[in-house]
GROMACS .gro file of C-alpha atoms in nm:
model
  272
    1UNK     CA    1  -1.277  -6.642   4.372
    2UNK     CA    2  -0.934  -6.499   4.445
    3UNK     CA    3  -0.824  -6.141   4.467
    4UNK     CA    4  -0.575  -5.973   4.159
    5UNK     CA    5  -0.285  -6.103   4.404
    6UNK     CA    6  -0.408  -6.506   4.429
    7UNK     CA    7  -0.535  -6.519   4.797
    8UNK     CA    8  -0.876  -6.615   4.857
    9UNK     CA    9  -1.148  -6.383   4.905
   10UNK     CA   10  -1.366  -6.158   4.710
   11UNK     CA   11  -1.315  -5.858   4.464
   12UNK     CA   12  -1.517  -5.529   4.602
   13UNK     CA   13  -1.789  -5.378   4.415
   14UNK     CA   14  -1.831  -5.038   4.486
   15UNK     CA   15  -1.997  -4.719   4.306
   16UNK     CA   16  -1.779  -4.502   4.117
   17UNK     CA   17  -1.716  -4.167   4.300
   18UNK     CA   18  -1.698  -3.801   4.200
   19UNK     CA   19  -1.396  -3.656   4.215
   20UNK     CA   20  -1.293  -3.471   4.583
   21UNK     CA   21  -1.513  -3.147   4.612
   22UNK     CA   22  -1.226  -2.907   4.782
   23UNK     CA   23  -0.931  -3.076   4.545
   24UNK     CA   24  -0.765  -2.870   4.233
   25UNK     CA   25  -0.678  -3.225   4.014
   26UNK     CA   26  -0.454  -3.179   3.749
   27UNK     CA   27  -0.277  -3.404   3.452
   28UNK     CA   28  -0.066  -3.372   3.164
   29UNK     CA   29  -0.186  -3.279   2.809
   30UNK     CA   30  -0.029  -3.383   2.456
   31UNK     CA   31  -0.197  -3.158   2.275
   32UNK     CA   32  -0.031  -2.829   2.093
   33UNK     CA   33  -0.262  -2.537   2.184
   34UNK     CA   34  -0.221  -2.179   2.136
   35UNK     CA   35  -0.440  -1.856   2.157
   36UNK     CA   36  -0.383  -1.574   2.023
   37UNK     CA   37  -0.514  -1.204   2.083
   38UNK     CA   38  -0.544  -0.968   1.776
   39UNK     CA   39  -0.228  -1.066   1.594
   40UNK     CA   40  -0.069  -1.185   1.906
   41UNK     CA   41   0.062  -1.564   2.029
   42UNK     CA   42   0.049  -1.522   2.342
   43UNK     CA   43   0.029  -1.866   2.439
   44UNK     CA   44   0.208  -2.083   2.217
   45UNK     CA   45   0.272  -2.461   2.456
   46UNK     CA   46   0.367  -2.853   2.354
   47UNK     CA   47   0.357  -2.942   2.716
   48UNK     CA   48   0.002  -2.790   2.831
   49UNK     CA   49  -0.147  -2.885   3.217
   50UNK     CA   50  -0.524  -2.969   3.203
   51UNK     CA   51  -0.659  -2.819   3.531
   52UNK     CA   52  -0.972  -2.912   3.691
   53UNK     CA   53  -1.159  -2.701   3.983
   54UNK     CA   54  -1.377  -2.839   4.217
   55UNK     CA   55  -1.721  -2.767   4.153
   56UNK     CA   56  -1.662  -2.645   3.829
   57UNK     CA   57  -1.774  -2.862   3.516
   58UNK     CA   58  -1.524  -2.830   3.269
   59UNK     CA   59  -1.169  -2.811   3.226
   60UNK     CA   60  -0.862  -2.503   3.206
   61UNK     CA   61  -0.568  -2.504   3.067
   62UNK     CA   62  -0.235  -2.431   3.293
   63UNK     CA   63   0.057  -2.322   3.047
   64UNK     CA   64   0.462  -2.350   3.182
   65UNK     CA   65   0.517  -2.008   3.192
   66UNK     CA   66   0.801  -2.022   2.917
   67UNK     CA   67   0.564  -2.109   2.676
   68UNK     CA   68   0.367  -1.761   2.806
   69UNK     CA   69   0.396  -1.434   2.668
   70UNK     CA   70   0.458  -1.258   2.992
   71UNK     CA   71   0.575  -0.938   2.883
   72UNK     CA   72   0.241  -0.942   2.818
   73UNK     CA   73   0.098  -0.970   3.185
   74UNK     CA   74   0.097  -0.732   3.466
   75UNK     CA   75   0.074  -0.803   3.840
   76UNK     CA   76  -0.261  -0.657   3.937
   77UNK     CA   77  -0.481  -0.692   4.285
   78UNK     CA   78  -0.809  -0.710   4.096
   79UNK     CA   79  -0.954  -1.063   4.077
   80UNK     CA   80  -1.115  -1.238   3.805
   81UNK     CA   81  -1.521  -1.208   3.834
   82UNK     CA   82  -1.542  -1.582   3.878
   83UNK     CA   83  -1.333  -1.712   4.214
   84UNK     CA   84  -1.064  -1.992   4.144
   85UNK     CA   85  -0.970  -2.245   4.391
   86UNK     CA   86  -0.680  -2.115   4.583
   87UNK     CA   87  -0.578  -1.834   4.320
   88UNK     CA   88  -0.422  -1.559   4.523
   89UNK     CA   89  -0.178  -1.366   4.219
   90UNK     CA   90  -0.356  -1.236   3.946
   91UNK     CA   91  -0.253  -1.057   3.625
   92UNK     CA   92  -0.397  -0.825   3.351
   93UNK     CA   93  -0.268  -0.896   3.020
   94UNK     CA   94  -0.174  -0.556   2.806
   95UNK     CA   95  -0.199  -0.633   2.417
   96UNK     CA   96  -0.220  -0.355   2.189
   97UNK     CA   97  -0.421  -0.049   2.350
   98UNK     CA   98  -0.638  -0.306   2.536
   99UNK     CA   99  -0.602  -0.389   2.894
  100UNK     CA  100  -0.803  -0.748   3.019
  101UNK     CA  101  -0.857  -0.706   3.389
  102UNK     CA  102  -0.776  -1.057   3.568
  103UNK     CA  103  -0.686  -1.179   3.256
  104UNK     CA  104  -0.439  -1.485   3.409
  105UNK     CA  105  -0.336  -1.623   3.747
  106UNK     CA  106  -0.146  -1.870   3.926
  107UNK     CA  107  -0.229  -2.151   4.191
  108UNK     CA  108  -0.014  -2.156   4.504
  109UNK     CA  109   0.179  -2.460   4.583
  110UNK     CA  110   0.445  -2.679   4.427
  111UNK     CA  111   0.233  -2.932   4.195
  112UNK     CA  112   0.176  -2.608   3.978
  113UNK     CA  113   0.431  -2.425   4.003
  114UNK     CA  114   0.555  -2.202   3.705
  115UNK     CA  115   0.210  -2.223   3.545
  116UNK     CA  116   0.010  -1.988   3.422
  117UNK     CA  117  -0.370  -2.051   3.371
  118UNK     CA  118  -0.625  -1.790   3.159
  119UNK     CA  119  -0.958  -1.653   3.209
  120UNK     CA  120  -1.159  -1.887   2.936
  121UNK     CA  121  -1.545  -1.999   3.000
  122UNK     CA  122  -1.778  -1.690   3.012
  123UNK     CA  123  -1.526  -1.422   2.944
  124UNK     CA  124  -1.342  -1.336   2.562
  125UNK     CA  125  -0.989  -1.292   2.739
  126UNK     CA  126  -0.818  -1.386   2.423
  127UNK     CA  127  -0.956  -1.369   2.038
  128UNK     CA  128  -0.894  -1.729   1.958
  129UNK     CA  129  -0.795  -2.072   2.072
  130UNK     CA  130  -0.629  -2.384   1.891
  131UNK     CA  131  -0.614  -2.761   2.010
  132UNK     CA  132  -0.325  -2.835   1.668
  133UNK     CA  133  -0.492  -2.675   1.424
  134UNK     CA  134  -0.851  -2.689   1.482
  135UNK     CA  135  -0.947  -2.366   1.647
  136UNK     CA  136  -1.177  -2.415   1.977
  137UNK     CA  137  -1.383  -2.238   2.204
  138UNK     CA  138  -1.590  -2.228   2.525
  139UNK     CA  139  -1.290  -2.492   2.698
  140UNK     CA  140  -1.092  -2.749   2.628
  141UNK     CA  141  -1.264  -3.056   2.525
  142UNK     CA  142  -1.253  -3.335   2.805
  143UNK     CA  143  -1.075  -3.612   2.715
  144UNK     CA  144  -1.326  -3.807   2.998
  145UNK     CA  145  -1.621  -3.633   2.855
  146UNK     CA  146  -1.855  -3.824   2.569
  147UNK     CA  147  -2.092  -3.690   2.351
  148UNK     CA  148  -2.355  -3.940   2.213
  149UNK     CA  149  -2.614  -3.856   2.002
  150UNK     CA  150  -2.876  -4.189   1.940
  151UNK     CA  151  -3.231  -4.130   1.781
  152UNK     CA  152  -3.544  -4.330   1.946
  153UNK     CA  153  -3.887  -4.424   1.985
  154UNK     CA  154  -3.915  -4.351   2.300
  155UNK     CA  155  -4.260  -4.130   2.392
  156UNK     CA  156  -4.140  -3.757   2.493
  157UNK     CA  157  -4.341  -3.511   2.581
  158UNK     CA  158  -4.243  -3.162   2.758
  159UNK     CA  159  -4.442  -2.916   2.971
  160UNK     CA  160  -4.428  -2.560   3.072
  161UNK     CA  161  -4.626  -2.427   3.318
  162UNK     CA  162  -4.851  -2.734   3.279
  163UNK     CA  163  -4.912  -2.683   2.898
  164UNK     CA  164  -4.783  -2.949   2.684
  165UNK     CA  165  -4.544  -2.776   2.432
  166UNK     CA  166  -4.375  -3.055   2.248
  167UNK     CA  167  -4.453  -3.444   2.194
  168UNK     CA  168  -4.281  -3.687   1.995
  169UNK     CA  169  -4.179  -4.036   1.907
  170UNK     CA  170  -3.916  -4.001   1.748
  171UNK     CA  171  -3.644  -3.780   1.969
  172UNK     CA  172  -3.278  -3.796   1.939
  173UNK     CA  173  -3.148  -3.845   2.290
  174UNK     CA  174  -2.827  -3.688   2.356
  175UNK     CA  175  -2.589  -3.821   2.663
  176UNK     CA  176  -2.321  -3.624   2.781
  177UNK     CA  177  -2.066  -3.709   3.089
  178UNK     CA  178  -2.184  -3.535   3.393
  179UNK     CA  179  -2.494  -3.382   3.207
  180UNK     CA  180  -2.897  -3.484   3.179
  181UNK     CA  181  -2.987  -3.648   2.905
  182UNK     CA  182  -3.099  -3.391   2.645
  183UNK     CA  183  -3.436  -3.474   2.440
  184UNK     CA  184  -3.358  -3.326   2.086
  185UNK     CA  185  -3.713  -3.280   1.932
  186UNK     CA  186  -3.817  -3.291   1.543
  187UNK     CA  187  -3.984  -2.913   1.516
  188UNK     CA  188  -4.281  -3.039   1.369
  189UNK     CA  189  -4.360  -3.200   1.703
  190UNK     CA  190  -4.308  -2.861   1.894
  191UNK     CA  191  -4.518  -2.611   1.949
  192UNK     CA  192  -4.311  -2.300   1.863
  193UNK     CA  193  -4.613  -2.105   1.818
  194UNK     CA  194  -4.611  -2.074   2.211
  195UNK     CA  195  -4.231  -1.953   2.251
  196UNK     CA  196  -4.043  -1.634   2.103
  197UNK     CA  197  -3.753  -1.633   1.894
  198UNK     CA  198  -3.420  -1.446   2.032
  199UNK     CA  199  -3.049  -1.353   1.965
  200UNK     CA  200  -2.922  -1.616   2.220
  201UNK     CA  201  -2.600  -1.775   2.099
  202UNK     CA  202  -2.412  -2.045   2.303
  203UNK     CA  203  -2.090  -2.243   2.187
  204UNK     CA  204  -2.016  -2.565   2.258
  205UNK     CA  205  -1.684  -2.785   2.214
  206UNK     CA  206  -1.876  -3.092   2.151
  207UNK     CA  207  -2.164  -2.999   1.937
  208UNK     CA  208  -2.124  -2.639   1.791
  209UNK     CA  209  -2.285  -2.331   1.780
  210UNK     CA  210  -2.654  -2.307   1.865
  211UNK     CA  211  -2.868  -2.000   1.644
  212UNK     CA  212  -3.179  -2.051   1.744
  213UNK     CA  213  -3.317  -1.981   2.056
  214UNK     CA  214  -3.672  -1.945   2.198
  215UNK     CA  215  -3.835  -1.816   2.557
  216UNK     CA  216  -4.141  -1.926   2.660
  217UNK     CA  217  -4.401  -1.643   2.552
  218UNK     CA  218  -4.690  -1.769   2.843
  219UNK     CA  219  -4.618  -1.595   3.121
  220UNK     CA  220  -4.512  -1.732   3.433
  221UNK     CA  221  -4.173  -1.776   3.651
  222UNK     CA  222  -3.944  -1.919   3.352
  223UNK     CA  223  -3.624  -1.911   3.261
  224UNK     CA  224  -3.571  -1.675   2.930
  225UNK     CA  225  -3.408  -1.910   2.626
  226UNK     CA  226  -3.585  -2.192   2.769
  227UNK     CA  227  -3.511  -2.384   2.399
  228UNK     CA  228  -3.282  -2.405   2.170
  229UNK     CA  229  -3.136  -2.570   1.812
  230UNK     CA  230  -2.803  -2.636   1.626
  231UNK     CA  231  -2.877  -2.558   1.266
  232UNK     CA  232  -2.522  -2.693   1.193
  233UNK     CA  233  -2.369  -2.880   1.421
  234UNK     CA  234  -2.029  -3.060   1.409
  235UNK     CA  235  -2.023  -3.400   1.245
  236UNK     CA  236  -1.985  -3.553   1.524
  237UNK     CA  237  -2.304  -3.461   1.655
  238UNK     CA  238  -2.527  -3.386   1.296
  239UNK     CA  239  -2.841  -3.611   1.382
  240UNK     CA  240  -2.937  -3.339   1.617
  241UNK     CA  241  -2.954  -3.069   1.335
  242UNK     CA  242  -3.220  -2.838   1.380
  243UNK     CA  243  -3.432  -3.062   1.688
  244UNK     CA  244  -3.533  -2.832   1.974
  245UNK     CA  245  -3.412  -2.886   2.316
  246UNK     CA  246  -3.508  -2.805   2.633
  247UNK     CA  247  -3.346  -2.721   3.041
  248UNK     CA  248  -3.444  -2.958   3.180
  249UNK     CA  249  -3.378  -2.813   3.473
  250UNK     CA  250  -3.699  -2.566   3.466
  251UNK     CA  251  -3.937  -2.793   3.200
  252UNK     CA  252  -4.100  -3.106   3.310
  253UNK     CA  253  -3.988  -3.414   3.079
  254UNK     CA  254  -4.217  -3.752   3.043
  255UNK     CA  255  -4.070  -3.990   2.908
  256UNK     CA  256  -4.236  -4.317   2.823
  257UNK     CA  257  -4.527  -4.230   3.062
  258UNK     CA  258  -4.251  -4.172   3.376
  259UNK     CA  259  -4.228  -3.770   3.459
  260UNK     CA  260  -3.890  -3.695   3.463
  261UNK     CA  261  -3.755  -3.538   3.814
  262UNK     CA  262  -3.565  -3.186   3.737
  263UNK     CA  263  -3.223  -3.211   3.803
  264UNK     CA  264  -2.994  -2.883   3.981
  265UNK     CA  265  -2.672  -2.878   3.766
  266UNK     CA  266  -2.441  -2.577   3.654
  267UNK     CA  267  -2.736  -2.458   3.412
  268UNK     CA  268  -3.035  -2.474   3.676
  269UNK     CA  269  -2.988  -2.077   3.658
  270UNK     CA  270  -3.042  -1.813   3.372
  271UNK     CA  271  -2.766  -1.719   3.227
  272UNK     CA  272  -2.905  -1.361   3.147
   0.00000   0.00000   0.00000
């Protein structure tokens, strides 16, 4: 065997490694996306910066700061709830007779300079967002992020609290980069006569917007909005329509016999 250059030896194999933990990685974007506020542009950008923090899951936008309304922003020393790597200047953006605290910031340093980056995931900053001319929400889709959807016959069963609450052979198992696999259901294999029904909502870039949302009515240490369904998904993702889910993060999963070990990620918490 010779190496890519033609001397002898042999090619490394080595495991694929996450990005650096305390590194702010950034690349260049093609697509057009603007938000607006109210009637408002205020980003309008050709040439957008997708931004990635460490230890955060998905991806920001960074906007040249031409393509900014900044006679919309104000210099402010408050700081935006959720801390971003090496932000230091933060702004409030005026529009109308609303002022957003912390609405917008900067990173220090010369690689993005002349950017300006807004408050997205978790808080409504601005009204609406648009990758072209499909509007978006939650964060900008990943362009090394898939979303695959595959039914199976694979035996799934899920417990709470040591009760069995849903067992099936015939899931839809959903793999997303960076994410557990998710175990979409059929209802008729659920036991929803165990859970409540509540006015959770959650958005998602990939898969749409999920209605239906139970918590576990049996007592207990458990999360709240412990399941959940996408009555319509996206077409992208429509062989999930109307399965339950479950965290696996605070269930316990069999699958095929094998109990499933709960894994810590970004959603390991409630989120209420």
């Amino acid at each position: 065997m010779t190496t890519p250059s033609g001397d002898p030896g042999t090619v490394p194999v080595v495991r694929r490694r996450p990005d650096p933990a305390d590194s702010v990685i950034w690349e260049v974007s093609e697509r057009w996306v603007r938000a607006t506020k109210g009637d408002v542009t205020v980003v309008d950008s050709r040439r957008p910066l997708l931004v990635w923090e460490p230890g955060r899951p998905v991806p920001l936008y960074a906007f040249p700061a031409k393509d900014v309304r900044t006679d919309l922003l104000r210099k402010t020393e408050r700081r935006a709830g959720r801390r971003h790597a090496g932000a230091t200047v933060f702004y409030d953006l005026e529009a109308g007779d609303e002022t957003i605290p912390a609405a917008a910031w900067t990173y220090p340093g010369e690689e993005l300079a002349g950017h300006i980056c807004f408050e997205w995931f978790g808080r409504d900053v601005l009204d609406h967002w648009y990758e072209e001319d499909e509007e978006i929400f939650v964060h900008p889709r990943d362009p090394y992020k898939r979303v695959d959807a595959l039914p199976s016959t694979r035996h799934v069963q899920v417990e709470i609290e040591g009760t069995v609450v849903a067992d099936t052979h015939a899931p839809v198992l959903l793999f997303e980069t960076h994410l557990p696999v998710r175990y979409y259901i059929p209802r008729k294999d659920v036991r929803l006569d165990l859970f409540t029904p509540t006015d959770a909502r959650t958005r998602c870039p990939y898969k749409g917007v999920a209605t239906d949302y139970w918590s576990w009515a049996g007592g207990g240490d458990v999360r709240p909005d412990i399941a959940w369904s996408y009555p319509d998904p996206l077409p992208a993702a429509s062989v999930i329509k109307d399965r339950v889910a479950f965290y696996n993060e605070s269930v316990d999963i069999i699958v095929d016999g094998e109990r499933q070990k709960r894994p810590v990620t970004f959603f390991s918490k409630p989120t209420r």
